[in-house]
CSV table of C-alpha atoms and ligand atoms in Angstrom, one decimal:
chain,number,residue,atom,x,y,z
A,94,MET,CA,58.4,90.8,95.3
A,95,ASN,CA,60.9,92.7,96.6
A,96,ARG,CA,58.7,95.1,98.3
A,97,ILE,CA,59.5,95.7,102.0
A,98,GLU,CA,56.3,94.7,102.6
A,99,ASP,CA,56.0,91.7,100.7
A,100,CYS,CA,59.2,90.5,102.1
A,101,ARG,CA,58.2,89.0,105.7
A,102,ARG,CA,60.8,86.0,106.5
A,103,ILE,CA,64.4,86.5,105.5
A,104,LEU,CA,67.2,84.2,106.2
A,105,VAL,CA,70.7,84.7,106.2
A,106,VAL,CA,73.1,81.8,105.2
A,107,GLY,CA,76.9,82.2,107.1
A,108,ASN,CA,77.5,84.2,110.3
A,109,GLY,CA,80.4,86.1,109.2
A,110,ILE,CA,80.7,90.0,108.7
A,111,ALA,CA,78.6,90.1,105.5
A,112,GLY,CA,76.4,88.0,107.3
A,113,GLN,CA,75.9,90.6,110.3
A,114,THR,CA,76.0,93.1,108.5
A,115,ALA,CA,73.8,92.2,105.8
A,116,CYS,CA,71.4,91.6,109.1
A,117,ASP,CA,72.1,95.0,110.8
A,118,SER,CA,71.4,96.8,107.5
A,119,LEU,CA,68.0,95.2,106.8
A,120,ARG,CA,67.3,96.0,110.2
A,121,ALA,CA,68.3,99.8,109.5
A,122,ALA,CA,66.1,99.9,106.2
A,123,GLY,CA,63.3,99.5,108.2
A,124,PHE,CA,63.0,95.9,107.9
A,125,ASP,CA,60.8,94.6,110.7
A,126,GLY,CA,59.5,91.4,109.7
A,127,SER,CA,61.3,87.4,110.8
A,128,LEU,CA,65.3,87.4,110.5
A,129,THR,CA,67.2,84.6,110.8
A,130,ILE,CA,70.6,83.8,110.4
A,131,VAL,CA,72.5,80.3,110.1
A,132,GLY,CA,76.1,79.7,111.1
A,133,ASP,CA,77.7,76.4,111.2
A,134,GLU,CA,80.5,77.3,113.6
A,135,PRO,CA,79.4,77.0,117.1
A,136,ARG,CA,80.5,80.5,118.1
A,137,THR,CA,78.9,84.4,117.8
A,138,ALA,CA,80.3,86.1,114.8
A,139,TYR,CA,84.5,87.4,115.4
A,140,SER,CA,87.0,89.1,113.8
A,141,ARG,CA,88.8,87.1,111.3
A,142,PRO,CA,91.4,89.7,110.8
A,143,ALA,CA,92.7,90.1,114.2
A,144,LEU,CA,93.0,86.1,114.1
A,145,SER,CA,96.7,87.1,112.4
A,146,LYS,CA,97.2,90.0,114.4
A,147,ALA,CA,96.1,90.5,117.5
A,148,LEU,CA,95.4,86.8,118.4
A,149,LEU,CA,98.5,84.8,117.0
A,150,VAL,CA,100.7,88.1,118.1
A,151,ASP,CA,99.3,88.4,122.0
A,152,GLY,CA,96.0,86.6,122.5
A,153,GLY,CA,94.6,90.0,121.9
A,154,SER,CA,90.8,89.3,121.8
A,155,PRO,CA,89.0,88.8,118.0
A,156,GLU,CA,85.1,90.4,119.3
A,157,LEU,CA,83.2,92.3,117.4
A,158,ALA,CA,80.7,94.9,118.5
A,159,PRO,CA,77.5,93.4,119.9
A,160,PRO,CA,75.1,93.3,116.8
A,161,LEU,CA,72.2,95.8,116.5
A,162,HIS,CA,69.5,93.7,114.7
A,163,ARG,CA,67.7,91.3,117.2
A,164,ALA,CA,67.8,88.3,114.6
A,165,THR,CA,67.4,84.6,116.0
A,166,GLU,CA,71.0,83.2,115.5
A,167,LEU,CA,71.0,79.6,114.5
A,168,LEU,CA,74.5,78.7,115.6
A,169,GLY,CA,76.3,75.5,115.4
A,170,MET,CA,74.1,74.5,112.1
A,171,ALA,CA,75.1,74.3,108.4
A,172,ALA,CA,72.7,74.8,105.3
A,173,VAL,CA,73.1,71.7,103.5
A,174,GLY,CA,70.9,72.5,100.2
A,175,LEU,CA,68.6,75.1,98.6
A,176,ASP,CA,65.6,74.6,97.1
A,177,VAL,CA,65.1,77.6,95.2
A,178,GLU,CA,61.3,77.0,93.5
A,179,SER,CA,59.9,76.1,97.3
A,180,ARG,CA,62.1,78.5,99.3
A,181,ARG,CA,63.6,76.7,101.6
A,182,VAL,CA,66.8,76.0,102.7
A,183,HIS,CA,67.7,72.6,104.5
A,184,LEU,CA,69.6,72.1,106.8
A,185,ASP,CA,72.1,69.6,108.5
A,186,ASP,CA,69.7,68.3,111.2
A,187,GLY,CA,67.1,67.5,108.5
A,188,THR,CA,65.0,70.4,109.0
A,189,ASP,CA,63.9,73.1,106.2
A,190,LEU,CA,63.7,77.0,107.0
A,191,PRO,CA,61.1,78.6,104.7
A,192,TYR,CA,62.0,82.3,103.2
A,193,ASP,CA,60.7,85.3,101.3
A,194,GLY,CA,64.3,86.6,100.7
A,195,LEU,CA,67.6,84.8,101.0
A,196,VAL,CA,71.0,86.2,102.0
A,197,ILE,CA,74.1,84.0,100.6
A,198,ALA,CA,76.9,85.0,102.8
A,199,SER,CA,78.5,81.6,103.8
A,200,GLY,CA,82.0,83.1,103.0
A,201,SER,CA,85.0,80.8,102.0
A,202,ARG,CA,87.3,78.2,103.7
A,203,ALA,CA,91.2,77.5,103.6
A,204,ARG,CA,92.6,76.5,100.4
A,205,ARG,CA,94.4,73.4,101.4
A,206,LEU,CA,98.0,72.0,99.7
A,207,GLY,CA,96.5,68.8,100.2
A,208,GLY,CA,93.6,69.6,98.3
A,209,PRO,CA,90.5,67.7,98.1
A,210,GLU,CA,92.6,64.2,98.4
A,211,SER,CA,93.9,65.3,101.7
A,212,THR,CA,94.3,62.3,104.0
A,213,GLU,CA,94.4,62.4,107.4
A,214,LYS,CA,97.7,62.2,108.1
A,215,THR,CA,98.7,65.2,105.8
A,216,GLU,CA,95.3,67.3,107.2
A,217,SER,CA,96.4,67.1,110.6
A,218,THR,CA,100.8,68.2,109.5
A,219,GLU,CA,99.4,70.8,107.5
A,220,LEU,CA,97.6,73.9,109.2
A,221,THR,CA,95.5,76.1,108.3
A,222,LEU,CA,94.0,80.1,109.5
A,223,ARG,CA,90.6,80.5,108.7
A,224,THR,CA,89.0,80.1,112.0
A,225,LEU,CA,88.7,81.8,115.4
A,226,GLY,CA,89.1,77.4,116.0
A,227,ASP,CA,92.4,77.5,113.8
A,228,ALA,CA,94.0,80.5,115.6
A,229,TRP,CA,93.7,78.8,118.9
A,230,VAL,CA,95.4,75.6,117.3
A,231,LEU,CA,97.9,77.8,115.6
A,232,ARG,CA,98.8,79.6,118.9
A,233,GLU,CA,99.6,76.7,121.3
A,234,ARG,CA,101.7,75.3,118.9
A,235,LEU,CA,103.6,78.2,118.2
A,236,ALA,CA,104.1,78.9,122.0
A,237,ALA,CA,106.8,75.9,122.3
A,238,GLN,CA,108.7,77.8,119.7
A,239,PRO,CA,108.6,75.1,116.9
A,240,SER,CA,110.7,75.5,113.5
A,241,VAL,CA,107.6,76.5,111.1
A,242,VAL,CA,108.0,76.7,107.3
A,243,VAL,CA,104.8,78.9,106.0
A,244,VAL,CA,103.9,78.1,102.0
A,245,GLY,CA,102.4,81.1,100.9
A,246,ALA,CA,103.6,84.7,100.9
A,247,GLY,CA,100.5,86.7,100.4
A,248,PRO,CA,99.8,88.9,103.2
A,249,LEU,CA,97.7,86.3,105.3
A,250,GLY,CA,101.0,83.6,105.1
A,251,MET,CA,103.2,86.9,105.7
A,252,GLU,CA,101.4,88.1,109.0
A,253,ILE,CA,101.8,84.1,110.2
A,254,ALA,CA,105.3,84.3,109.6
A,255,SER,CA,105.6,87.7,111.0
A,256,ALA,CA,103.7,86.1,114.6
A,257,ALA,CA,105.8,82.8,114.3
A,258,LEU,CA,109.0,85.1,114.2
A,259,SER,CA,107.8,87.3,117.0
A,260,VAL,CA,107.0,84.4,119.3
A,261,GLY,CA,110.8,83.5,118.5
A,262,CYS,CA,110.6,80.5,116.0
A,263,GLU,CA,112.9,80.0,113.4
A,264,VAL,CA,110.6,81.0,109.8
A,265,THR,CA,110.8,79.5,106.4
A,266,VAL,CA,108.7,81.4,103.8
A,267,VAL,CA,107.9,79.4,100.1
A,268,ALA,CA,107.1,82.2,98.0
A,269,ASP,CA,106.0,81.6,94.7
A,270,GLY,CA,107.1,85.2,93.3
A,271,ARG,CA,108.1,87.7,95.5
A,272,PRO,CA,106.4,88.4,98.7
A,273,MET,CA,102.7,90.0,98.5
A,274,LEU,CA,103.8,91.0,95.2
A,275,SER,CA,100.2,90.5,93.3
A,276,HIS,CA,98.9,92.2,96.3
A,277,LEU,CA,100.6,95.4,96.9
A,278,GLY,CA,103.2,96.0,93.9
A,279,PRO,CA,106.9,95.9,93.4
A,280,HIS,CA,107.5,98.9,95.7
A,281,LEU,CA,106.0,97.8,98.9
A,282,SER,CA,106.7,94.5,98.1
A,283,ASP,CA,110.4,94.9,98.4
A,284,ALA,CA,110.3,96.9,101.3
A,285,PHE,CA,108.1,94.7,103.1
A,286,THR,CA,110.2,91.7,102.0
A,287,ALA,CA,113.3,93.9,103.0
A,288,THR,CA,112.0,94.7,106.9
A,289,ALA,CA,111.3,90.9,107.0
A,290,ILE,CA,114.3,89.4,105.8
A,291,ALA,CA,116.4,92.0,108.5
A,292,GLN,CA,114.0,90.8,111.4
A,293,GLY,CA,115.3,87.1,110.3
A,294,LEU,CA,113.1,85.6,108.3
A,295,THR,CA,114.0,83.1,105.3
A,296,ILE,CA,112.2,83.3,102.3
A,297,VAL,CA,112.8,80.5,99.9
A,298,ASP,CA,111.9,81.0,96.4
A,299,GLY,CA,109.6,78.3,95.2
A,300,SER,CA,106.2,76.8,94.5
A,301,ALA,CA,105.1,74.0,97.2
A,302,ALA,CA,103.8,70.6,95.4
A,303,ARG,CA,102.6,68.8,98.4
A,304,ILE,CA,103.1,67.3,101.8
A,305,ASP,CA,105.6,64.8,102.8
A,306,ALA,CA,103.9,64.4,106.3
A,307,PRO,CA,105.2,64.8,109.1
A,308,ARG,CA,107.9,67.7,108.8
A,309,GLY,CA,108.4,67.8,104.7
A,310,VAL,CA,107.2,70.3,102.1
A,311,ILE,CA,108.1,69.0,98.1
A,312,LEU,CA,108.5,71.6,96.2
A,313,ARG,CA,107.9,71.3,92.2
A,314,ASP,CA,111.7,71.6,91.6
A,315,GLY,CA,112.1,68.3,93.7
A,316,SER,CA,113.2,70.0,96.9
A,317,ARG,CA,112.4,69.5,100.3
A,318,ILE,CA,111.9,71.8,103.3
A,319,GLU,CA,111.9,70.3,106.6
A,320,ALA,CA,110.1,72.2,109.6
A,321,ASP,CA,108.4,70.7,112.9
A,322,LEU,CA,105.1,73.1,111.8
A,323,ILE,CA,103.6,73.4,108.8
A,324,VAL,CA,101.1,75.8,107.9
A,325,THR,CA,100.1,76.8,104.6
A,326,ALA,CA,98.2,79.9,103.4
A,327,ILE,CA,97.7,79.6,99.8
A,328,GLY,CA,94.5,81.2,99.3
A,329,ASP,CA,90.6,80.4,99.7
A,330,ILE,CA,87.9,78.6,98.4
A,331,PRO,CA,84.2,79.7,98.4
A,332,ASN,CA,81.6,77.6,100.9
A,333,THR,CA,78.9,77.1,97.7
A,334,GLU,CA,78.6,73.2,97.7
A,335,TRP,CA,75.4,73.8,99.5
A,336,LEU,CA,74.6,75.5,96.7
A,337,ALA,CA,75.3,72.7,94.2
A,338,THR,CA,71.7,71.8,93.0
A,339,SER,CA,70.0,75.1,93.4
A,340,ALA,CA,71.3,75.8,89.6
A,341,LEU,CA,72.6,79.3,91.0
A,342,THR,CA,76.9,78.1,90.6
A,343,THR,CA,78.5,77.6,87.8
A,344,ASP,CA,81.3,75.4,88.5
A,345,GLY,CA,81.6,76.2,92.4
A,346,ARG,CA,80.9,80.1,91.4
A,347,LEU,CA,78.4,81.9,92.6
A,348,GLU,CA,77.9,85.5,90.1
A,349,ALA,CA,75.8,88.5,91.8
A,350,ASP,CA,75.2,91.9,90.4
A,351,SER,CA,76.0,95.1,90.9
A,352,ARG,CA,73.6,94.9,93.8
A,353,GLY,CA,74.4,91.8,94.8
A,354,ARG,CA,71.4,89.8,93.5
A,355,ILE,CA,71.5,86.3,92.6
A,356,ARG,CA,67.6,86.3,92.1
A,357,PRO,CA,65.3,88.8,92.8
A,358,ASN,CA,64.8,87.5,96.5
A,359,ILE,CA,68.1,85.8,96.4
A,360,VAL,CA,71.3,88.1,97.1
A,361,ALA,CA,74.9,87.4,98.0
A,362,ALA,CA,77.3,88.9,99.6
A,363,GLY,CA,80.8,88.7,100.9
A,364,ASP,CA,83.9,86.0,100.2
A,365,VAL,CA,81.3,83.8,98.6
A,366,ALA,CA,80.1,86.1,95.9
A,367,ALA,CA,81.9,86.9,92.5
A,368,ILE,CA,80.4,91.0,91.5
A,369,PRO,CA,81.4,92.7,89.2
A,370,THR,CA,84.8,95.0,89.5
A,371,ARG,CA,86.8,97.4,87.5
A,372,CYS,CA,88.9,93.8,86.8
A,373,GLY,CA,85.6,92.1,85.2
A,374,VAL,CA,83.7,90.1,87.8
A,375,ARG,CA,85.3,88.2,90.8
A,376,ARG,CA,85.9,87.9,94.5
A,377,ILE,CA,87.0,90.3,96.6
A,378,PRO,CA,87.8,88.5,99.8
A,379,LEU,CA,88.8,91.0,101.8
A,380,TRP,CA,86.8,92.5,105.0
A,381,SER,CA,85.6,96.3,104.1
A,382,SER,CA,84.4,94.5,100.6
A,383,ALA,CA,82.3,92.0,102.5
A,384,ILE,CA,80.7,95.1,104.9
A,385,GLU,CA,79.6,96.8,101.5
A,386,GLN,CA,78.5,94.3,99.4
A,387,ALA,CA,76.5,93.3,102.4
A,388,LYS,CA,74.9,96.7,102.9
A,389,VAL,CA,74.2,96.8,99.2
A,390,ALA,CA,72.8,93.7,98.9
A,391,ALA,CA,70.6,94.0,101.9
A,392,VAL,CA,69.0,97.3,100.9
A,393,ALA,CA,68.7,95.5,97.1
A,394,LEU,CA,66.2,92.6,98.7
A,395,LEU,CA,63.8,95.1,100.2
A,396,SER,CA,63.7,97.7,97.1
A,397,GLY,CA,65.2,96.3,94.1
A,398,ASP,CA,66.5,98.9,91.0
A,399,ASP,CA,65.6,101.5,93.3
A,400,ALA,CA,68.8,99.9,95.8
A,401,PRO,CA,72.2,102.1,95.2
A,402,GLU,CA,74.4,99.8,93.0
A,403,LEU,CA,77.8,98.8,94.8
A,404,ASP,CA,80.5,101.3,94.6
A,405,LEU,CA,83.7,99.8,96.1
A,406,ASP,CA,86.1,102.1,97.9
A,407,PRO,CA,88.7,99.5,98.7
A,408,TYR,CA,90.4,99.6,101.9
A,409,PHE,CA,92.7,97.4,102.8
A,410,TRP,CA,95.3,96.9,106.2
A,411,THR,CA,98.0,94.4,107.1
A,412,GLU,CA,100.7,94.4,109.9
A,413,GLN,CA,103.5,92.4,110.1
A,414,PHE,CA,107.1,92.5,111.0
A,415,GLY,CA,106.7,95.7,113.3
A,416,LEU,CA,104.9,97.2,109.9
A,417,ASN,CA,101.2,98.8,109.5
A,418,LEU,CA,100.1,99.6,106.2
A,419,LYS,CA,96.9,101.1,105.8
A,420,ALA,CA,95.7,101.8,102.0
A,421,THR,CA,92.7,103.1,99.9
A,422,GLY,CA,91.8,103.0,96.5
A,423,HIS,CA,92.7,100.0,94.4
A,424,LEU,CA,96.2,97.9,95.1
A,425,PRO,CA,98.5,96.6,93.3
A,426,VAL,CA,100.4,100.0,92.5
A,427,SER,CA,103.3,100.1,90.1
A,428,GLY,CA,106.2,102.7,90.0
A,429,GLU,CA,107.7,104.7,92.4
A,430,PRO,CA,105.2,106.5,95.3
A,431,GLU,CA,105.0,110.4,95.4
A,432,PHE,CA,105.6,110.5,99.3
A,433,LEU,CA,103.3,113.2,101.1
A,434,VAL,CA,104.6,112.1,104.4
A,435,GLY,CA,108.3,111.1,105.3
A,436,GLU,CA,110.7,109.6,102.8
A,437,ARG,CA,110.9,106.0,103.5
A,438,PRO,CA,108.7,103.2,102.4
A,439,GLU,CA,109.1,101.7,106.0
A,440,GLY,CA,107.5,104.5,107.5
A,441,PRO,CA,106.5,106.4,109.2
A,442,SER,CA,105.0,107.4,105.6
A,443,VAL,CA,102.1,108.7,103.3
A,444,MET,CA,102.5,107.3,100.1
A,445,ARG,CA,100.5,108.3,96.6
A,446,TRP,CA,100.3,106.8,93.1
A,447,THR,CA,98.2,107.3,90.3
A,448,HIS,CA,96.8,105.0,88.2
A,449,ASP,CA,96.6,105.3,84.2
A,450,ASP,CA,92.6,106.0,84.5
A,451,GLY,CA,93.3,108.8,87.1
A,452,GLN,CA,92.1,106.9,90.2
A,453,GLY,CA,94.3,107.3,93.2
A,454,VAL,CA,96.2,104.6,96.3
A,455,ALA,CA,96.9,106.6,99.3
A,456,VAL,CA,99.3,104.1,101.6
A,457,ALA,CA,100.4,104.7,105.1
A,458,VAL,CA,102.7,103.2,107.0
A,459,ASN,CA,103.8,103.1,110.6
A,460,HIS,CA,101.6,106.2,110.7
A,461,ARG,CA,98.5,107.3,112.5
A,462,ILE,CA,96.2,108.7,110.2
A,463,ALA,CA,92.3,108.5,109.6
A,464,ILE,CA,91.3,106.8,106.8
A,465,PRO,CA,89.2,109.4,105.4
A,466,ARG,CA,91.8,111.8,105.2
A,467,LEU,CA,93.8,108.9,103.9
A,468,ARG,CA,90.8,108.4,101.3
A,469,ARG,CA,91.6,112.5,100.3
A,470,MET,CA,95.0,112.1,100.0
A,471,ALA,CA,94.4,109.4,97.5
A,472,SER,CA,92.1,111.8,95.3
A,473,ALA,CA,95.4,114.2,95.4
A,474,THR,CA,93.0,116.8,97.0
A,475,GLY,CA,94.5,116.0,100.8
B,598,LIG,C1,93.3,84.8,109.3
B,598,LIG,C2,92.5,86.1,108.5
B,598,LIG,C3,93.1,87.7,108.3
B,598,LIG,C4,92.7,88.2,107.7
B,598,LIG,N1,93.0,89.7,107.3
B,598,LIG,C5,92.2,90.5,106.7
B,598,LIG,C6,92.8,91.8,106.6
B,598,LIG,O1,93.8,92.2,107.6
B,598,LIG,N2,92.0,92.7,105.7
B,598,LIG,C7,91.1,92.3,104.9
B,598,LIG,O2,90.7,93.4,104.4
B,598,LIG,N3,90.3,90.8,105.1
B,598,LIG,C8,91.1,89.9,105.8
B,598,LIG,N4,90.7,89.0,105.8
B,598,LIG,C9,89.4,88.5,105.1
B,598,LIG,C10,88.4,89.0,105.5
B,598,LIG,O3,88.5,88.2,106.9
B,598,LIG,C11,87.1,88.0,105.2
B,598,LIG,O4,87.3,88.8,103.7
B,598,LIG,C12,86.1,88.3,105.6
B,598,LIG,O5,85.7,88.1,107.2
B,598,LIG,C13,84.8,87.5,104.5
B,598,LIG,O6,83.8,87.7,105.4
B,598,LIG,P1,82.3,86.9,105.0
B,598,LIG,O7,81.3,87.2,106.1
B,598,LIG,O8,82.5,87.0,103.6
B,598,LIG,O9,82.6,85.2,105.4
B,598,LIG,P2,83.3,84.5,106.5
B,598,LIG,O10,83.9,85.2,107.5
B,598,LIG,O11,83.7,83.5,105.9
B,598,LIG,O12,81.7,83.8,107.2
B,598,LIG,C14,81.2,82.9,106.5
B,598,LIG,C15,80.6,82.0,107.9
B,598,LIG,O13,79.1,81.3,107.1
B,598,LIG,C16,79.7,79.8,107.7
B,598,LIG,N5,79.2,79.0,106.7
B,598,LIG,C17,80.1,78.3,105.4
B,598,LIG,N6,79.2,77.7,105.2
B,598,LIG,C18,78.4,77.5,105.8
B,598,LIG,C19,76.8,76.5,105.7
B,598,LIG,N7,76.6,76.1,104.4
B,598,LIG,N8,76.2,76.9,106.4
B,598,LIG,C20,76.2,77.8,107.6
B,598,LIG,N9,77.2,78.5,107.6
B,598,LIG,C21,78.0,78.5,106.8
B,598,LIG,C22,81.0,79.7,107.6
B,598,LIG,O14,81.8,78.9,108.6
B,598,LIG,C23,81.7,81.2,107.9
B,598,LIG,O15,81.0,81.3,109.7
B,598,LIG,C24,91.3,87.8,106.7
B,598,LIG,C25,90.9,86.7,107.1
B,598,LIG,C26,91.9,85.8,107.5
B,598,LIG,C27,90.9,84.2,107.5
């Protein structure tokens, strides 16, 4: 297969940004056959990044622009199995969907401190933020201004802490190391941490071991933190269980090639897929990565080796504690930056770092700048 004319029925599993982008890209590449997208959330796709920013802070909408693809959307239905030989996906209502081409875009879910052994009691105590439903629950709970402990000091944990602080909660973050160090590097981590502390955030250095429902978080050193509300933001787990008997995964890991292909007629994109990167084969669970992967995978499904390979031009942003950061290039960065605009990391500023291999990173903080311009600044020609 892999000629556009041989592929008449394409099925997309996962109604997030990767699935939606794959559908748009298939149509843009000339696919006019049957296109079906299956999503287990009972609603149209929305922006996940907006959940911890606009929605949590001021109720802003996470709505996405309407899709262009005219696909049949089966929402509130989950794929529960895949038969690669007969080219069928099994759904949770007992029906099967046949396909010629398959896009796996089932994303990931929040990792829970309670782990797979979570009891009902710890699950209702431990809030996470992954879905629109999660965001509504969290927003409602924060409105009562409870004391909050956030476990995890990556960008998501820090955004949740920032939102909680902004509505008047007393907030403690449990950080296993310096906040966002592995995401941003020491310079930016220090600047953001200092701003957060100045605004009233308490940071406890430690590693959380378990939840002691209903109010306690127990750290590995045995100490205990109490709060009215416990939120964890400790990473994500790819949704690959429905592929368990397909022989496409190894220990739950789904590896795609540089065009997103798993098989000639099966591609994967977004948070679910591990892809070749400059740091080895790994998942890059970020919004712009999901979009770029989906664009490449869609074309690969139709054109095989004639499709371009993925060439990620990373883009990352976060909004927290009054700081708005946009970054192009590969994070984290080490050492001191060169200031292209301003002179303080808290901004308004544009900073540049250059990795040992000559690749540049440009970071704007509280500075309105178009992304293409920031990219040019990263490559030292801006
Ligand atoms: C609160 C939050 C804030 C974020 N902020 C940022 C940010 O600032 N910058 C950034 O770059 N990234 C951010 N991210 C990450 C970014 O949102 C993700 O990388 C992106 O949404 C991944 O898209 P996806 O389509 O691969 O997966 P998802 O968005 O997870 O979509 C997959 C969909 O498939 C569904 N699904 C799963 N299994 C099945 C099944 N078996 N059958 C049918 N459907 C299924 C899922 O329910 C989901 O609806 C944030 C994430 C969160 C949760």
